[in-house]
PDB file of N, CA and C in Angstrom:
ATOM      1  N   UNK S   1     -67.395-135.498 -46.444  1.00  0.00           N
ATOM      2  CA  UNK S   1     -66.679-135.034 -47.612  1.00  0.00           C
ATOM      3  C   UNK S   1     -67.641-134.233 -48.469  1.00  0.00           C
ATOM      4  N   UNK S   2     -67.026-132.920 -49.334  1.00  0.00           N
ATOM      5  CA  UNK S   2     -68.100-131.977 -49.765  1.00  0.00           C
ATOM      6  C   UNK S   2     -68.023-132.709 -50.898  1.00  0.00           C
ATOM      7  N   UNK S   3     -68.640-132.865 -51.828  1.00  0.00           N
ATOM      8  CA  UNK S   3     -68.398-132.598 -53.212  1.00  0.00           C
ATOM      9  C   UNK S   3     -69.360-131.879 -54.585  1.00  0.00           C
ATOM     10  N   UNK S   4     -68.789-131.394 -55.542  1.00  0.00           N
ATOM     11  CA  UNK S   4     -69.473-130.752 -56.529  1.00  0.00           C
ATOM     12  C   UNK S   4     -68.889-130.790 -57.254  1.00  0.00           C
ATOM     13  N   UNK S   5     -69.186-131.323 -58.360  1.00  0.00           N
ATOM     14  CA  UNK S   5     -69.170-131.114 -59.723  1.00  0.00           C
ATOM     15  C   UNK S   5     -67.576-132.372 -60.080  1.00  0.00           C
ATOM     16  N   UNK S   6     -67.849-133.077 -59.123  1.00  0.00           N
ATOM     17  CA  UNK S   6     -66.283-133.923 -59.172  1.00  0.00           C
ATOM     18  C   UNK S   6     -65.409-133.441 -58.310  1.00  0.00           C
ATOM     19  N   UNK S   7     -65.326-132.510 -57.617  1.00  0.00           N
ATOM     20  CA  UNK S   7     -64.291-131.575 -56.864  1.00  0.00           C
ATOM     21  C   UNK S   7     -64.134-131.750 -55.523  1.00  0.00           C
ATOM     22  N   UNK S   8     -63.384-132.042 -54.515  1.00  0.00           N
ATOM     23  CA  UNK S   8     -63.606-132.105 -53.044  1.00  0.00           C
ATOM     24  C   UNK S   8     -62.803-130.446 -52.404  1.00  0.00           C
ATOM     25  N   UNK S   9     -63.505-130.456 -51.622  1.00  0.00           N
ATOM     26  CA  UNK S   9     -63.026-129.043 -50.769  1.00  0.00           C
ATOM     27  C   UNK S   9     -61.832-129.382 -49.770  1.00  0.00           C
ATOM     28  N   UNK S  10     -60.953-128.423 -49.872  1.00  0.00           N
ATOM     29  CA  UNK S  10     -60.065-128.141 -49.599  1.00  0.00           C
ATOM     30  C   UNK S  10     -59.636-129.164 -47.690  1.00  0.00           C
ATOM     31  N   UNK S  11     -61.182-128.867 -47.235  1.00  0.00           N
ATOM     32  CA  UNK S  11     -60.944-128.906 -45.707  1.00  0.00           C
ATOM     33  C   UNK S  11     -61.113-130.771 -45.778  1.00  0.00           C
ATOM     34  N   UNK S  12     -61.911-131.284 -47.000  1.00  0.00           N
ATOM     35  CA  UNK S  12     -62.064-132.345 -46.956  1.00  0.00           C
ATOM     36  C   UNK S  12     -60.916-133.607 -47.179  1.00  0.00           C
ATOM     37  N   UNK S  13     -59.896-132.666 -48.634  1.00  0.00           N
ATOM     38  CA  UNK S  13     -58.914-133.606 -48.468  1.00  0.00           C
ATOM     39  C   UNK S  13     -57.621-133.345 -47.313  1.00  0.00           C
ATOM     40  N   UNK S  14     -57.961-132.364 -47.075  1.00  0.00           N
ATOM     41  CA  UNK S  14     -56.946-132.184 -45.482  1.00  0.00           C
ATOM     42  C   UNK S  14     -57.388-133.317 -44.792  1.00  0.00           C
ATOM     43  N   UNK S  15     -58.370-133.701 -44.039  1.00  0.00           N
ATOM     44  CA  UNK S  15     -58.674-134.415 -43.132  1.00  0.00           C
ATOM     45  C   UNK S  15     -58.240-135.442 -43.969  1.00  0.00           C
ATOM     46  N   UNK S  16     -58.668-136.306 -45.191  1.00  0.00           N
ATOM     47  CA  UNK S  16     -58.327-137.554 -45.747  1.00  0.00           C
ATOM     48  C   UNK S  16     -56.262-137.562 -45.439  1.00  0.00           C
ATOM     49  N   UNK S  17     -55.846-136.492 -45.616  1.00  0.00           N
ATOM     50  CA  UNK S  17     -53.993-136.232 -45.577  1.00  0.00           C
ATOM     51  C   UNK S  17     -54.175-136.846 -44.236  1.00  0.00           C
ATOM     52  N   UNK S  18     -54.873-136.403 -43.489  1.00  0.00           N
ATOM     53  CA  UNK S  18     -54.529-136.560 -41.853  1.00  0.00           C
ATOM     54  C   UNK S  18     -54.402-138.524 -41.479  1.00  0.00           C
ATOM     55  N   UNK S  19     -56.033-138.667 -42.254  1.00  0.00           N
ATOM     56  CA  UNK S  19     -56.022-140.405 -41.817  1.00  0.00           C
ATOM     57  C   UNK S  19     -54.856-140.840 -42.238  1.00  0.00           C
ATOM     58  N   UNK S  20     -54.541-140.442 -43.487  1.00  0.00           N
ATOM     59  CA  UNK S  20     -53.845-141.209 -44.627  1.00  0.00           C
ATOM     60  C   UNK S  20     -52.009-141.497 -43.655  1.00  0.00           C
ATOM     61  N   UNK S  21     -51.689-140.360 -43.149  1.00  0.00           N
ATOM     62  CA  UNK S  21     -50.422-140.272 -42.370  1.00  0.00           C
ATOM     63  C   UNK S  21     -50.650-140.762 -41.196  1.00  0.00           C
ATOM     64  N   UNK S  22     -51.677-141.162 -40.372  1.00  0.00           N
ATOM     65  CA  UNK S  22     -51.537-141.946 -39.131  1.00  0.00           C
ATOM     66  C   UNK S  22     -51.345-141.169 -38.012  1.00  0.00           C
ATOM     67  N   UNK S  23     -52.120-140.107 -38.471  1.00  0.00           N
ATOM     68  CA  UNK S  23     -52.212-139.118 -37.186  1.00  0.00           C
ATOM     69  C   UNK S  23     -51.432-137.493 -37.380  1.00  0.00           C
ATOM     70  N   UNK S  24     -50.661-137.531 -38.067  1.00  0.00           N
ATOM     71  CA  UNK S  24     -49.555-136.642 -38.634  1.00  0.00           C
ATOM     72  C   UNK S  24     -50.243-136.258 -39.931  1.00  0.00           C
ATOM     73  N   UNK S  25     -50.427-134.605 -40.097  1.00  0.00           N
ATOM     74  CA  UNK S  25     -50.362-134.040 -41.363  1.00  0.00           C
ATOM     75  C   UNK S  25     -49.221-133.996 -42.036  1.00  0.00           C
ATOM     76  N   UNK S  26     -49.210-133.844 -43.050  1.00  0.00           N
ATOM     77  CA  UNK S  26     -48.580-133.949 -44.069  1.00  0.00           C
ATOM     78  C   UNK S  26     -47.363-132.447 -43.766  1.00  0.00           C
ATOM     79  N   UNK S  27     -48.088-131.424 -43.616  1.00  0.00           N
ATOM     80  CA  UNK S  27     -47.245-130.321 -42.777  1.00  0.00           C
ATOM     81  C   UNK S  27     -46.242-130.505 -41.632  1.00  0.00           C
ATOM     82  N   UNK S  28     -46.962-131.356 -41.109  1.00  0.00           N
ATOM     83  CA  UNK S  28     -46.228-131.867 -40.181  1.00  0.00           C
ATOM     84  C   UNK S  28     -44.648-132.466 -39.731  1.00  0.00           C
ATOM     85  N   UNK S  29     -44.921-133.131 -40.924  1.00  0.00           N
ATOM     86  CA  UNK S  29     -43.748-133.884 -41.332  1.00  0.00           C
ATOM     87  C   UNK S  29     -42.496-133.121 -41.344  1.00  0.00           C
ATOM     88  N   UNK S  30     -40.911-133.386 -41.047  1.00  0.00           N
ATOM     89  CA  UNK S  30     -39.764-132.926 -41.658  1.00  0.00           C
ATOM     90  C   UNK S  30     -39.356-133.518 -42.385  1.00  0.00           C
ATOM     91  N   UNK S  31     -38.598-132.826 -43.221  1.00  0.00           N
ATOM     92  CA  UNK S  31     -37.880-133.285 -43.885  1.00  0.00           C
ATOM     93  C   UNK S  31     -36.320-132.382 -43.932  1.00  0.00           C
ATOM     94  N   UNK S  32     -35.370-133.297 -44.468  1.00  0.00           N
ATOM     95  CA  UNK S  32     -33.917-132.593 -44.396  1.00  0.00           C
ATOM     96  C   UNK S  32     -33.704-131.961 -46.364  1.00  0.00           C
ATOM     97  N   UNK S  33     -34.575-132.297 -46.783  1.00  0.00           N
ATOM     98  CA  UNK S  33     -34.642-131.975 -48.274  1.00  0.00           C
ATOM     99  C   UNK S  33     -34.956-130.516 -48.612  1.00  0.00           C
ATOM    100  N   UNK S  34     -34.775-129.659 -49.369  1.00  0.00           N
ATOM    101  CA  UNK S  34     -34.705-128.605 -49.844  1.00  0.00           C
ATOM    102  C   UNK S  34     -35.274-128.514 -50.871  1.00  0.00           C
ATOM    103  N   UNK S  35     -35.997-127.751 -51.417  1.00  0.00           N
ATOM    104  CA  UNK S  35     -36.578-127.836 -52.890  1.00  0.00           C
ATOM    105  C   UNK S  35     -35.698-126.998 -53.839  1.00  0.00           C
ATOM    106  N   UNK S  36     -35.344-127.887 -54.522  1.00  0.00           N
ATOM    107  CA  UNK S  36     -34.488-128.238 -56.217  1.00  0.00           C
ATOM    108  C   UNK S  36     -35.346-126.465 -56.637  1.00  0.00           C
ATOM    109  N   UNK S  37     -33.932-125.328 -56.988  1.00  0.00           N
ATOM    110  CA  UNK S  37     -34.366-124.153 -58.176  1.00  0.00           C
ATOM    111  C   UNK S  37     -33.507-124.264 -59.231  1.00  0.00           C
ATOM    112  N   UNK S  38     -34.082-124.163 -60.120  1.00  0.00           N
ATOM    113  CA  UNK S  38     -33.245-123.869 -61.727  1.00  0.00           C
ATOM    114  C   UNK S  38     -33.422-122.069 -62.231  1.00  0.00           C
ATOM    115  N   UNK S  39     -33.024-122.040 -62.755  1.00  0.00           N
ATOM    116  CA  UNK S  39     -32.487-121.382 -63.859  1.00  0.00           C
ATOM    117  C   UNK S  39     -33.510-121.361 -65.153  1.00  0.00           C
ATOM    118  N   UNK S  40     -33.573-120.197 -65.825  1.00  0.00           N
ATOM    119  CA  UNK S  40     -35.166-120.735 -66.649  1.00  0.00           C
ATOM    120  C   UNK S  40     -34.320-121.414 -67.965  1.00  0.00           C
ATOM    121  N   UNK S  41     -33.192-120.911 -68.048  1.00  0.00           N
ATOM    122  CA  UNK S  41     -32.595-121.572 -69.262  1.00  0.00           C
ATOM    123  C   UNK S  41     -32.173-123.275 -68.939  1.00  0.00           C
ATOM    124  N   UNK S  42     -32.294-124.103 -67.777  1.00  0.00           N
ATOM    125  CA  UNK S  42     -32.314-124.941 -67.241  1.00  0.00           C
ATOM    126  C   UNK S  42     -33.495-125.502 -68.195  1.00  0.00           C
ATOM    127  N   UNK S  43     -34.077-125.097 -67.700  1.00  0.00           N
ATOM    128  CA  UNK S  43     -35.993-125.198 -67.590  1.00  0.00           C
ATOM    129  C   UNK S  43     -35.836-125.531 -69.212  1.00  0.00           C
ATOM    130  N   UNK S  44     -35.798-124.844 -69.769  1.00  0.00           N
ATOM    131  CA  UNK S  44     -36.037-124.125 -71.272  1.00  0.00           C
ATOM    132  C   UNK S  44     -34.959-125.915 -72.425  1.00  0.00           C
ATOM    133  N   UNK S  45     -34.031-125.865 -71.667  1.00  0.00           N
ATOM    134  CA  UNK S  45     -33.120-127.091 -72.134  1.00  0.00           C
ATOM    135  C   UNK S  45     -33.858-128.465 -71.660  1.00  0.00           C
ATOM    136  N   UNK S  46     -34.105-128.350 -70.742  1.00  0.00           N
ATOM    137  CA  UNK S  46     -34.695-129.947 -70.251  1.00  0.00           C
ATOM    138  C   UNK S  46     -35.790-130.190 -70.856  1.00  0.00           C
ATOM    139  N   UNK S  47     -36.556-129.310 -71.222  1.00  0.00           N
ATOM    140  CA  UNK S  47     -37.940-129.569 -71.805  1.00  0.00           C
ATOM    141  C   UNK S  47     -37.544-129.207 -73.601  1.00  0.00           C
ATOM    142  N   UNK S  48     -36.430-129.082 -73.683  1.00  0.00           N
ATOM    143  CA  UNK S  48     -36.337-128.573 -75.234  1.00  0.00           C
ATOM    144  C   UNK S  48     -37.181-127.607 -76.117  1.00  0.00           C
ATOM    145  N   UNK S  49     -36.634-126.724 -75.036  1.00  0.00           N
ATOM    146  CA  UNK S  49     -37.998-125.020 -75.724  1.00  0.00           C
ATOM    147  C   UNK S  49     -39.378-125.326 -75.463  1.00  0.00           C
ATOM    148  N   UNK S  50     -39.580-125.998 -74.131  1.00  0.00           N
ATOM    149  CA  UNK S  50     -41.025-125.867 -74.216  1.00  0.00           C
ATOM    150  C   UNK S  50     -41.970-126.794 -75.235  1.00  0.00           C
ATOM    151  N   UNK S  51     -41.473-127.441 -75.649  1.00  0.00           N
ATOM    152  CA  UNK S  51     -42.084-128.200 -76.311  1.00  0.00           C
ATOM    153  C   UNK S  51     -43.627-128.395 -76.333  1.00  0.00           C
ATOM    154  N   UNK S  52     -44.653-128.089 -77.289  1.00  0.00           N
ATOM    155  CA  UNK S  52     -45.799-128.873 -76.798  1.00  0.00           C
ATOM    156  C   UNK S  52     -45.957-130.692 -76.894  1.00  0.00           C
ATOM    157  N   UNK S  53     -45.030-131.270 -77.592  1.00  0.00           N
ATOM    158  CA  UNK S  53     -45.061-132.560 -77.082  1.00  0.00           C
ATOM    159  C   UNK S  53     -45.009-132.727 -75.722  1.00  0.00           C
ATOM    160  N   UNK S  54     -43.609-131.931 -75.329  1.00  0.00           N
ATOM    161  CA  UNK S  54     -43.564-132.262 -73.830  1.00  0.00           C
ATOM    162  C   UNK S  54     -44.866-131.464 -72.850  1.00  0.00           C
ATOM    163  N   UNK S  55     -45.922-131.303 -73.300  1.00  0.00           N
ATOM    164  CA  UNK S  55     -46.801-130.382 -72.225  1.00  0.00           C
ATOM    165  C   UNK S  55     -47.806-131.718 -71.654  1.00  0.00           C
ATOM    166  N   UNK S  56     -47.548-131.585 -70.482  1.00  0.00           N
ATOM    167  CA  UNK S  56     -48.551-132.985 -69.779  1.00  0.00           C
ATOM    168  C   UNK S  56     -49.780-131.961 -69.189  1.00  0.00           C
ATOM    169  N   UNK S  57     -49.826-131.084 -69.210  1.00  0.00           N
ATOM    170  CA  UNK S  57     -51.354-130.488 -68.165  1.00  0.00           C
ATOM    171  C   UNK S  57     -50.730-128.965 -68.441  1.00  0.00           C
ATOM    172  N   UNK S  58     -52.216-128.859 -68.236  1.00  0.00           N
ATOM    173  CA  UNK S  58     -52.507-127.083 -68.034  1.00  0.00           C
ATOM    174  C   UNK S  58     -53.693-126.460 -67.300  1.00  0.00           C
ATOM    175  N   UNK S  59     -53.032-125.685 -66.545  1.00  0.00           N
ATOM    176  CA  UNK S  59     -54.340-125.258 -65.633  1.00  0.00           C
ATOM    177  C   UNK S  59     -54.580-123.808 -64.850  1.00  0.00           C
ATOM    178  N   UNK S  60     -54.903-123.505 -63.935  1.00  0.00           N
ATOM    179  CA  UNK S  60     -55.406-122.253 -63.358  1.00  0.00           C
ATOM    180  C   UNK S  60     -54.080-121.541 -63.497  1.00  0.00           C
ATOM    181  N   UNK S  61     -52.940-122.153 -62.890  1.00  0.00           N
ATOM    182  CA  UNK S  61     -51.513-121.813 -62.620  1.00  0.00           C
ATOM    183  C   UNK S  61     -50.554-121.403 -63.696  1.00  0.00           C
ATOM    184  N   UNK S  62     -51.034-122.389 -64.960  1.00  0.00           N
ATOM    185  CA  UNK S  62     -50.123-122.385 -65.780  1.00  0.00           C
ATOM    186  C   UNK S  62     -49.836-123.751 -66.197  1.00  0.00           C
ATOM    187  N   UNK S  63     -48.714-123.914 -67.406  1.00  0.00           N
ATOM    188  CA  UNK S  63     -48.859-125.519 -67.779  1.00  0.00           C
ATOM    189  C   UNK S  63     -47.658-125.924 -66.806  1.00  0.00           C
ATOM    190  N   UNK S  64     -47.999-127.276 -67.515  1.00  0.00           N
ATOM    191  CA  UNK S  64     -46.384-128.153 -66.820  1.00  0.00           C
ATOM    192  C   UNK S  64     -45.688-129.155 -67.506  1.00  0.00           C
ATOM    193  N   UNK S  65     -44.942-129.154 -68.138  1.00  0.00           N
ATOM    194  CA  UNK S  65     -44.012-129.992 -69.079  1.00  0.00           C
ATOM    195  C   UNK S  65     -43.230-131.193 -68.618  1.00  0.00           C
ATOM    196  N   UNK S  66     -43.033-131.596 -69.107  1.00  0.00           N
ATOM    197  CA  UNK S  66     -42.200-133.359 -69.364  1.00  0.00           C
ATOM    198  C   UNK S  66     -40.632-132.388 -69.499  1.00  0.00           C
ATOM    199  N   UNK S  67     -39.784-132.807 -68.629  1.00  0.00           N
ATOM    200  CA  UNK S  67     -38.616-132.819 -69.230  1.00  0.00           C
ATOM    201  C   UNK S  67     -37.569-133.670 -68.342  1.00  0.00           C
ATOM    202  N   UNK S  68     -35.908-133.575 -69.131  1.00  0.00           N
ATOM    203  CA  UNK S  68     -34.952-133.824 -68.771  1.00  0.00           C
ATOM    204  C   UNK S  68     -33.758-132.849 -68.241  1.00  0.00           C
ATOM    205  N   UNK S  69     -33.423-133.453 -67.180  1.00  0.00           N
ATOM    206  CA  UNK S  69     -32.354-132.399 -66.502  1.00  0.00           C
ATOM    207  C   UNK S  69     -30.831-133.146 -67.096  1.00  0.00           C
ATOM    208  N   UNK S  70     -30.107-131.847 -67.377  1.00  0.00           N
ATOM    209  CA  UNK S  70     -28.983-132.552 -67.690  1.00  0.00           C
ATOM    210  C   UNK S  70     -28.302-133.690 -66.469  1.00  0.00           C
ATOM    211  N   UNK S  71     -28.103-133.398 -65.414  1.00  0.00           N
ATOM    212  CA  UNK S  71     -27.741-134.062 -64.835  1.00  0.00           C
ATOM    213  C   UNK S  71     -28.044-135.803 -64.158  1.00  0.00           C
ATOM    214  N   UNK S  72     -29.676-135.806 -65.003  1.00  0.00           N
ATOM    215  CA  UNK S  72     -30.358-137.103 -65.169  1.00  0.00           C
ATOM    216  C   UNK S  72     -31.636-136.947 -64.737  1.00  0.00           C
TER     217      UNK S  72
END
């Protein structure tokens, strides 16, 4: 395992994915699930304008908020 500065490399936690699934990457896997898209006004309601209460992290990507979907 590499590490620096607190950080593990990329190739390192791949291999840990690999033990961790029992032989099977994580890629590997199917699934019949689809990934969930909204609407930014979705977005914008569940989190109630963005809230900075609701902001849990921020990073290289961008932040990421706490919210509620109307539907639960």
């Amino acid at each position: 395992m590499e590490v620096d500065n607190g950080t593990r490399s990329a190739s390192s936690l791949d291999g840990e994915r690999k033990k961790e699934s029992k032989g099977k990457s994580v890629s590997s896997r199917k699934s019949n699930k689809a990934a969930a898209s909204f609407e930014f006004h979705e977005l914008a309601a569940a989190t109630r304008g963005f809230k900075e209460v609701n902001l849990i992290g921020e990073g290289v990507s961008g932040r990421v908020y706490k919210g509620r979907l109307s539907t639960g």
